[in-house]
């Protein structure tokens, strides 16, 4: 009988080895374990036949079975580690991110051309020491007109087709009222710009019912028209180019005296005359002047002590000149084919 047990045991490990060859998953491995070491497994079956052995044969057979069991366990454990390792590698492989795959592009947004140019304008003035101030879009008549030396029935009011709001209020027709609001709050010296939306009942290729202006104001002792010219020149040269020629042409505004309009030599024809500059060689780009004493009186500034200059420009117009755009309405139609070009 011992011979048979020995033979069975000798065949057991090679058989297990052969069976393990085809095992690739933990589940299959478990089946094999049960088939060999389980309650009805091959090894257990061999042990059950011990009953028919002679008592003196049993220790020997017992040792052999134990050795075989140890070896079988060792093989199973090694196989398990093997499978685990392969499964981890497979998992790593499956979950790996292929960094060479093309990504899903999110088209970047961009700033509106008016916002871009407004940013450039602000940057230039801030670099010259100007502060940026804001005022309300819904104004009262006093700040929009009266304090700016434009009383009721003043002819200059006709130029501003005003949107009136309930309660005697209006949508500001210019950013100039911010001058008044700042001077009511602060004493000189001061240098500010005031960007913002303004509103007028007007609409064609060069007019929009809502547009953007930048107002400027500098007040101190001994501020002269020369200071105004210097600041405007630096500004224009930085925004357009160093060669850009400008000229100051006498004009009228109620809140400045003397007043002027600033012309920039046509950026399209360099002054020789073209359709954009209407053959004049010049493009009007801002209004300006020395603050009218009546305005200073309205805010309680001492007109014997202080002088100042002010200016105002339309950002749409400047943007149109900078980029050769011929219709102001393009800025407000949200056509991405247009907006993407900036
Ligand atoms: N507010 C004027 C307008 O809307 C522009 C302007 C002209 C502003 C001369 C000024 C200035 O401060 O001095 O047409």
Short mmCIF file of C-alpha atoms and ligand atoms in Angstrom, two decimals:
data_model
loop_
_atom_site.label_atom_id
_atom_site.label_comp_id
_atom_site.label_asym_id
_atom_site.label_seq_id
_atom_site.Cartn_x
_atom_site.Cartn_y
_atom_site.Cartn_z
CA UNK A 1 0.00 0.00 0.00
CA UNK A 2 2.82 2.40 0.85
CA UNK A 3 4.11 1.93 -2.66
CA UNK A 4 0.90 3.20 -4.13
CA UNK A 5 0.87 6.24 -1.83
CA UNK A 6 4.47 7.04 -2.71
CA UNK A 7 3.70 6.73 -6.37
CA UNK A 8 0.64 8.95 -6.06
CA UNK A 9 2.60 11.55 -4.13
CA UNK A 10 5.40 11.49 -6.67
CA UNK A 11 2.93 12.14 -9.44
CA UNK A 12 1.10 14.85 -7.52
CA UNK A 13 3.58 17.73 -7.83
CA UNK A 14 4.36 17.30 -11.53
CA UNK A 15 0.60 17.15 -12.19
CA UNK A 16 0.05 20.33 -10.19
CA UNK A 17 2.88 21.99 -12.06
CA UNK A 18 1.30 21.04 -15.38
CA UNK A 19 -2.14 22.24 -14.27
CA UNK A 20 -0.77 25.58 -13.08
CA UNK A 21 0.70 26.27 -16.47
CA UNK A 22 -2.72 27.08 -17.92
CA UNK A 23 -3.90 29.15 -14.95
CA UNK A 24 -4.04 32.91 -15.53
CA UNK A 25 -6.69 34.20 -13.14
CA UNK A 26 -7.20 34.13 -9.38
CA UNK A 27 -10.48 32.30 -9.93
CA UNK A 28 -8.86 29.43 -11.89
CA UNK A 29 -6.10 29.27 -9.31
CA UNK A 30 -8.66 28.80 -6.54
CA UNK A 31 -10.22 25.92 -8.45
CA UNK A 32 -6.84 24.23 -8.71
CA UNK A 33 -6.17 24.78 -5.02
CA UNK A 34 -9.48 23.10 -4.15
CA UNK A 35 -8.75 20.27 -6.59
CA UNK A 36 -5.48 19.49 -4.81
CA UNK A 37 -5.74 20.67 -1.22
CA UNK A 38 -9.52 20.97 -0.70
CA UNK A 39 -11.62 18.57 1.40
CA UNK A 40 -12.12 16.29 -1.58
CA UNK A 41 -8.83 17.21 -3.16
CA UNK A 42 -6.15 14.88 -4.43
CA UNK A 43 -3.88 15.24 -1.41
CA UNK A 44 -6.70 14.75 1.05
CA UNK A 45 -7.75 11.63 -0.84
CA UNK A 46 -4.22 10.28 -0.51
CA UNK A 47 -4.24 10.98 3.23
CA UNK A 48 -7.56 9.16 3.57
CA UNK A 49 -5.88 5.99 2.34
CA UNK A 50 -3.52 6.08 5.34
CA UNK A 51 -6.02 3.92 7.22
CA UNK A 52 -4.87 0.87 5.34
CA UNK A 53 -1.17 1.40 6.18
CA UNK A 54 0.79 -0.52 8.74
CA UNK A 55 1.28 1.61 11.89
CA UNK A 56 5.08 1.70 11.40
CA UNK A 57 4.63 2.94 7.81
CA UNK A 58 2.48 5.87 8.83
CA UNK A 59 5.14 8.35 10.10
CA UNK A 60 7.05 7.99 6.89
CA UNK A 61 3.93 8.45 4.78
CA UNK A 62 2.86 11.38 6.97
CA UNK A 63 6.17 13.14 6.45
CA UNK A 64 5.96 12.61 2.71
CA UNK A 65 2.44 14.02 2.56
CA UNK A 66 3.43 17.03 4.63
CA UNK A 67 6.42 17.69 2.40
CA UNK A 68 4.24 17.40 -0.67
CA UNK A 69 1.66 19.70 0.86
CA UNK A 70 4.32 22.30 1.71
CA UNK A 71 5.66 22.19 -1.82
CA UNK A 72 2.17 22.36 -3.34
CA UNK A 73 1.33 25.38 -1.15
CA UNK A 74 4.57 27.04 -2.13
CA UNK A 75 3.76 26.52 -5.83
CA UNK A 76 0.27 27.90 -5.39
CA UNK A 77 1.54 30.97 -3.53
CA UNK A 78 4.17 31.62 -6.15
CA UNK A 79 1.56 31.32 -8.87
CA UNK A 80 -0.72 33.69 -6.99
CA UNK A 81 2.00 36.31 -6.76
CA UNK A 82 2.66 35.81 -10.43
CA UNK A 83 -0.99 36.36 -11.32
CA UNK A 84 -1.28 39.42 -9.06
CA UNK A 85 1.75 40.98 -10.65
CA UNK A 86 0.42 40.38 -14.15
CA UNK A 87 -2.98 41.75 -13.18
CA UNK A 88 -1.42 44.93 -11.79
CA UNK A 89 0.64 45.36 -14.93
CA UNK A 90 -2.48 44.82 -17.03
CA UNK A 91 -4.39 47.36 -14.92
CA UNK A 92 -1.59 49.90 -15.26
CA UNK A 93 -1.63 49.27 -18.95
CA UNK A 94 -5.42 49.71 -19.23
CA UNK A 95 -5.54 52.82 -17.11
CA UNK A 96 -2.50 54.46 -18.64
CA UNK A 97 -3.04 57.91 -20.14
CA UNK A 98 -1.64 58.32 -23.60
CA UNK A 99 -0.07 61.73 -23.44
CA UNK A 100 0.56 61.72 -27.15
CA UNK A 101 -3.16 61.68 -28.01
CA UNK A 102 -4.41 64.99 -29.40
CA UNK A 103 -6.44 66.88 -26.78
CA UNK A 104 -9.93 68.29 -27.10
CA UNK A 105 -9.25 71.94 -27.74
CA UNK A 106 -11.29 74.53 -25.86
CA UNK A 107 -11.27 77.62 -28.01
CA UNK A 108 -9.98 80.46 -25.85
CA UNK A 109 -12.20 83.49 -25.43
CA UNK A 110 -10.80 86.92 -26.04
CA UNK A 111 -11.51 90.45 -25.04
CA UNK A 112 -13.76 92.62 -27.12
CA UNK A 113 -11.74 95.02 -29.33
CA UNK A 114 -13.21 98.02 -27.48
CA UNK A 115 -12.16 96.54 -24.15
CA UNK A 116 -8.69 95.87 -25.55
CA UNK A 117 -8.19 99.42 -26.80
CA UNK A 118 -9.70 100.85 -23.61
CA UNK A 119 -7.14 98.81 -21.68
CA UNK A 120 -4.32 100.27 -23.80
CA UNK A 121 -5.62 103.81 -23.28
CA UNK A 122 -5.86 103.32 -19.53
CA UNK A 123 -2.38 101.85 -19.36
CA UNK A 124 -0.85 104.84 -21.16
CA UNK A 125 -2.51 107.39 -18.86
CA UNK A 126 -1.81 105.40 -15.72
CA UNK A 127 1.87 105.32 -16.74
CA UNK A 128 1.72 109.14 -16.82
CA UNK A 129 0.33 109.25 -13.27
CA UNK A 130 -3.40 109.55 -13.98
CA UNK A 131 -5.92 107.81 -11.72
CA UNK A 132 -8.91 105.98 -13.19
CA UNK A 133 -12.30 107.19 -11.92
CA UNK A 134 -15.87 106.15 -12.67
CA UNK A 135 -19.27 107.76 -12.48
CA UNK A 136 -22.91 106.67 -12.88
CA UNK A 137 -24.42 105.93 -16.31
CA UNK A 138 -27.73 107.39 -15.13
CA UNK A 139 -26.98 111.03 -14.39
CA UNK A 140 -28.83 114.13 -13.36
CA UNK A 141 -29.11 117.17 -15.58
CA UNK A 142 -26.89 119.16 -13.24
CA UNK A 143 -23.80 116.94 -13.61
CA UNK A 144 -24.29 116.11 -17.28
CA UNK A 145 -24.99 119.66 -18.42
CA UNK A 146 -25.46 122.49 -15.97
CA UNK A 147 -22.29 122.12 -13.89
CA UNK A 148 -20.43 121.78 -17.19
CA UNK A 149 -21.49 125.30 -18.09
CA UNK A 150 -24.32 124.07 -20.32
CA UNK A 151 -27.52 125.59 -18.86
CA UNK A 152 -31.02 124.81 -20.22
CA UNK A 153 -31.56 126.17 -23.74
CA UNK A 154 -27.79 126.34 -24.32
CA UNK A 155 -27.32 125.58 -28.06
CA UNK A 156 -24.72 122.92 -27.27
CA UNK A 157 -27.48 120.76 -25.79
CA UNK A 158 -28.85 120.25 -29.29
CA UNK A 159 -25.74 118.31 -30.21
CA UNK A 160 -26.56 115.74 -27.56
CA UNK A 161 -29.82 113.98 -28.38
CA UNK A 162 -30.49 112.86 -24.87
CA UNK A 163 -32.29 109.78 -23.54
CA UNK A 164 -34.33 111.01 -20.61
CA UNK A 165 -35.25 108.73 -17.72
CA UNK A 166 -38.05 109.14 -15.18
CA UNK A 167 -37.50 111.48 -12.27
CA UNK A 168 -35.62 114.19 -14.16
CA UNK A 169 -32.68 111.85 -14.74
CA UNK A 170 -30.98 111.03 -18.03
CA UNK A 171 -28.49 108.59 -19.54
CA UNK A 172 -25.25 110.54 -19.56
CA UNK A 173 -24.42 111.84 -23.03
CA UNK A 174 -20.71 112.19 -22.19
CA UNK A 175 -18.22 111.12 -19.52
CA UNK A 176 -17.53 114.79 -18.69
CA UNK A 177 -19.90 114.70 -15.64
CA UNK A 178 -17.31 112.46 -13.94
CA UNK A 179 -15.01 115.54 -13.93
CA UNK A 180 -17.59 117.33 -11.80
CA UNK A 181 -18.14 114.40 -9.45
CA UNK A 182 -14.40 113.98 -8.88
CA UNK A 183 -13.82 117.72 -8.28
CA UNK A 184 -16.75 117.82 -5.84
CA UNK A 185 -14.96 115.12 -3.83
CA UNK A 186 -11.29 116.02 -4.16
CA UNK A 187 -9.05 119.05 -3.99
CA UNK A 188 -6.27 119.72 -6.53
CA UNK A 189 -3.77 118.60 -7.57
CA UNK A 190 -5.49 115.85 -9.51
CA UNK A 191 -5.06 113.96 -12.73
CA UNK A 192 -7.76 111.48 -13.69
CA UNK A 193 -9.24 109.68 -16.62
CA UNK A 194 -12.84 108.46 -16.60
CA UNK A 195 -13.72 105.68 -19.03
CA UNK A 196 -17.34 104.63 -19.48
CA UNK A 197 -20.42 104.15 -21.60
CA UNK A 198 -22.36 107.14 -22.90
CA UNK A 199 -25.73 107.33 -24.64
CA UNK A 200 -27.20 109.40 -27.43
CA UNK A 201 -30.23 109.07 -29.68
CA UNK A 202 -28.22 108.44 -32.80
CA UNK A 203 -27.44 105.52 -35.10
CA UNK A 204 -25.63 105.11 -38.42
CA UNK A 205 -22.27 103.77 -39.71
CA UNK A 206 -20.36 106.04 -37.35
CA UNK A 207 -22.87 106.51 -34.51
CA UNK A 208 -24.26 104.08 -31.99
CA UNK A 209 -26.90 104.82 -29.32
CA UNK A 210 -24.41 103.53 -26.77
CA UNK A 211 -20.69 104.06 -27.10
CA UNK A 212 -17.56 104.42 -25.03
CA UNK A 213 -15.72 107.56 -24.04
CA UNK A 214 -12.65 108.36 -22.02
CA UNK A 215 -12.63 111.69 -20.24
CA UNK A 216 -9.45 113.26 -18.90
CA UNK A 217 -8.85 116.00 -16.37
CA UNK A 218 -5.76 117.56 -14.82
CA UNK A 219 -5.95 120.41 -12.31
CA UNK A 220 -3.19 122.13 -10.37
CA UNK A 221 -1.52 125.49 -10.03
CA UNK A 222 0.05 126.69 -13.29
CA UNK A 223 -1.34 124.00 -15.58
CA UNK A 224 -1.05 125.37 -19.12
CA UNK A 225 -2.19 124.55 -22.63
CA UNK A 226 1.41 123.38 -23.16
CA UNK A 227 0.84 120.65 -20.55
CA UNK A 228 -2.28 119.60 -22.42
CA UNK A 229 -0.40 119.40 -25.70
CA UNK A 230 2.42 117.41 -24.12
CA UNK A 231 0.09 114.85 -22.51
CA UNK A 232 -2.01 114.45 -25.68
CA UNK A 233 1.08 114.06 -27.85
CA UNK A 234 2.63 111.38 -25.62
CA UNK A 235 -0.71 109.59 -25.54
CA UNK A 236 -1.26 109.62 -29.32
CA UNK A 237 2.30 108.59 -30.04
CA UNK A 238 2.03 105.63 -27.71
CA UNK A 239 -1.37 104.51 -28.94
CA UNK A 240 -0.69 104.93 -32.66
CA UNK A 241 2.96 105.39 -33.54
CA UNK A 242 5.90 107.66 -32.78
CA UNK A 243 5.74 109.27 -36.23
CA UNK A 244 2.05 110.18 -35.98
CA UNK A 245 1.61 113.89 -36.62
CA UNK A 246 -1.12 115.71 -34.69
CA UNK A 247 -2.56 119.21 -34.78
CA UNK A 248 -4.78 121.25 -32.48
CA UNK A 249 -7.64 122.95 -34.28
CA UNK A 250 -9.69 125.68 -32.52
CA UNK A 251 -13.17 124.50 -31.54
CA UNK A 252 -15.94 125.18 -29.07
CA UNK A 253 -17.04 123.29 -25.96
CA UNK A 254 -19.09 124.96 -23.20
CA UNK A 255 -16.86 123.61 -20.41
CA UNK A 256 -13.44 124.60 -21.79
CA UNK A 257 -11.92 127.88 -22.91
CA UNK A 258 -10.00 127.92 -25.13
CA UNK A 259 -11.17 124.66 -26.69
CA UNK A 260 -9.67 122.58 -29.45
CA UNK A 261 -10.13 119.43 -31.40
CA UNK A 262 -7.15 117.18 -31.92
CA UNK A 263 -6.56 115.80 -35.39
CA UNK A 264 -4.31 112.88 -36.17
CA UNK A 265 -2.65 112.76 -39.56
CA UNK A 266 -4.61 110.14 -41.50
CA UNK A 267 -3.20 106.73 -40.62
CA UNK A 268 -4.41 105.31 -43.94
CA UNK A 269 -3.01 107.77 -46.49
CA UNK A 270 -0.36 109.44 -44.31
CA UNK A 271 -1.94 112.82 -45.06
CA UNK A 272 -2.15 112.71 -48.82
CA UNK A 273 -5.94 112.46 -48.76
CA UNK A 274 -8.22 109.42 -48.99
CA UNK A 275 -11.80 108.27 -48.49
CA UNK A 276 -11.43 107.71 -44.73
CA UNK A 277 -10.16 111.26 -44.04
CA UNK A 278 -12.50 112.70 -46.67
CA UNK A 279 -9.47 113.98 -48.65
CA UNK A 280 -8.42 116.27 -45.78
CA UNK A 281 -5.42 114.20 -44.67
CA UNK A 282 -6.56 114.53 -41.03
CA UNK A 283 -8.74 112.51 -38.67
CA UNK A 284 -10.46 114.12 -35.72
CA UNK A 285 -9.83 112.08 -32.58
CA UNK A 286 -10.59 114.09 -29.47
CA UNK A 287 -11.95 117.28 -27.98
CA UNK A 288 -10.03 119.21 -25.34
CA UNK A 289 -9.32 122.57 -23.77
CA UNK A 290 -8.55 124.52 -20.62
CA UNK A 291 -11.24 124.04 -17.96
CA UNK A 292 -13.68 126.98 -18.04
CA UNK A 293 -13.58 129.11 -14.85
CA UNK A 294 -17.36 128.73 -14.56
CA UNK A 295 -16.84 124.97 -14.13
CA UNK A 296 -14.31 125.52 -11.36
CA UNK A 297 -16.72 127.89 -9.63
CA UNK A 298 -19.43 125.22 -9.71
CA UNK A 299 -17.20 122.85 -7.73
CA UNK A 300 -15.80 125.53 -5.43
CA UNK A 301 -12.24 125.66 -6.79
CA UNK A 302 -10.31 128.95 -6.48
CA UNK A 303 -10.03 130.19 -10.07
CA UNK A 304 -7.19 132.54 -9.14
CA UNK A 305 -5.11 129.68 -7.88
CA UNK A 306 -5.95 126.73 -10.14
CA UNK A 307 -6.03 126.03 -13.83
CA UNK A 308 -6.54 122.76 -15.60
CA UNK A 309 -7.13 120.98 -18.84
CA UNK A 310 -9.70 118.43 -19.90
CA UNK A 311 -10.17 116.16 -22.88
CA UNK A 312 -12.63 113.61 -24.14
CA UNK A 313 -12.43 110.93 -26.80
CA UNK A 314 -14.57 108.21 -28.32
CA UNK A 315 -13.05 104.74 -27.96
CA UNK A 316 -15.02 103.23 -30.86
CA UNK A 317 -13.73 105.93 -33.21
CA UNK A 318 -10.14 105.42 -32.07
CA UNK A 319 -10.49 101.65 -32.44
CA UNK A 320 -11.95 102.09 -35.93
CA UNK A 321 -8.99 104.26 -36.94
CA UNK A 322 -6.48 101.93 -35.33
CA UNK A 323 -7.80 98.88 -37.18
CA UNK A 324 -9.34 100.38 -40.32
CA UNK A 325 -12.93 99.45 -39.40
CA UNK A 326 -15.56 101.31 -41.39
CA UNK A 327 -18.81 100.54 -39.53
CA UNK A 328 -19.26 101.13 -35.80
CA UNK A 329 -22.14 98.63 -35.66
CA UNK A 330 -19.69 95.75 -36.16
CA UNK A 331 -18.64 96.21 -32.53
CA UNK A 332 -22.10 95.37 -31.24
CA UNK A 333 -23.33 92.59 -33.52
CA UNK A 334 -21.45 89.79 -31.75
CA UNK A 335 -20.29 88.30 -35.06
CA UNK A 336 -17.46 85.98 -34.06
CA UNK A 337 -15.91 86.21 -37.54
CA UNK A 338 -15.32 89.89 -36.78
CA UNK A 339 -14.45 89.59 -33.09
CA UNK A 340 -11.95 86.77 -33.63
CA UNK A 341 -9.70 89.04 -35.64
CA UNK A 342 -8.52 90.94 -32.56
N1 LIG B 1 -17.65 115.69 -23.80
C1 LIG B 1 -17.26 115.99 -25.14
C2 LIG B 1 -18.15 115.21 -26.13
O1 LIG B 1 -18.79 114.29 -25.72
C3 LIG B 1 -15.83 115.63 -25.37
C4 LIG B 1 -14.94 116.58 -24.66
C5 LIG B 1 -14.48 117.70 -25.33
C6 LIG B 1 -14.58 116.39 -23.36
C7 LIG B 1 -13.65 118.59 -24.70
C8 LIG B 1 -13.77 117.30 -22.72
C9 LIG B 1 -13.30 118.39 -23.41
O2 LIG B 1 -13.39 117.15 -21.46
O3 LIG B 1 -12.50 119.27 -22.78
O4 LIG B 1 -18.18 115.55 -27.27
#
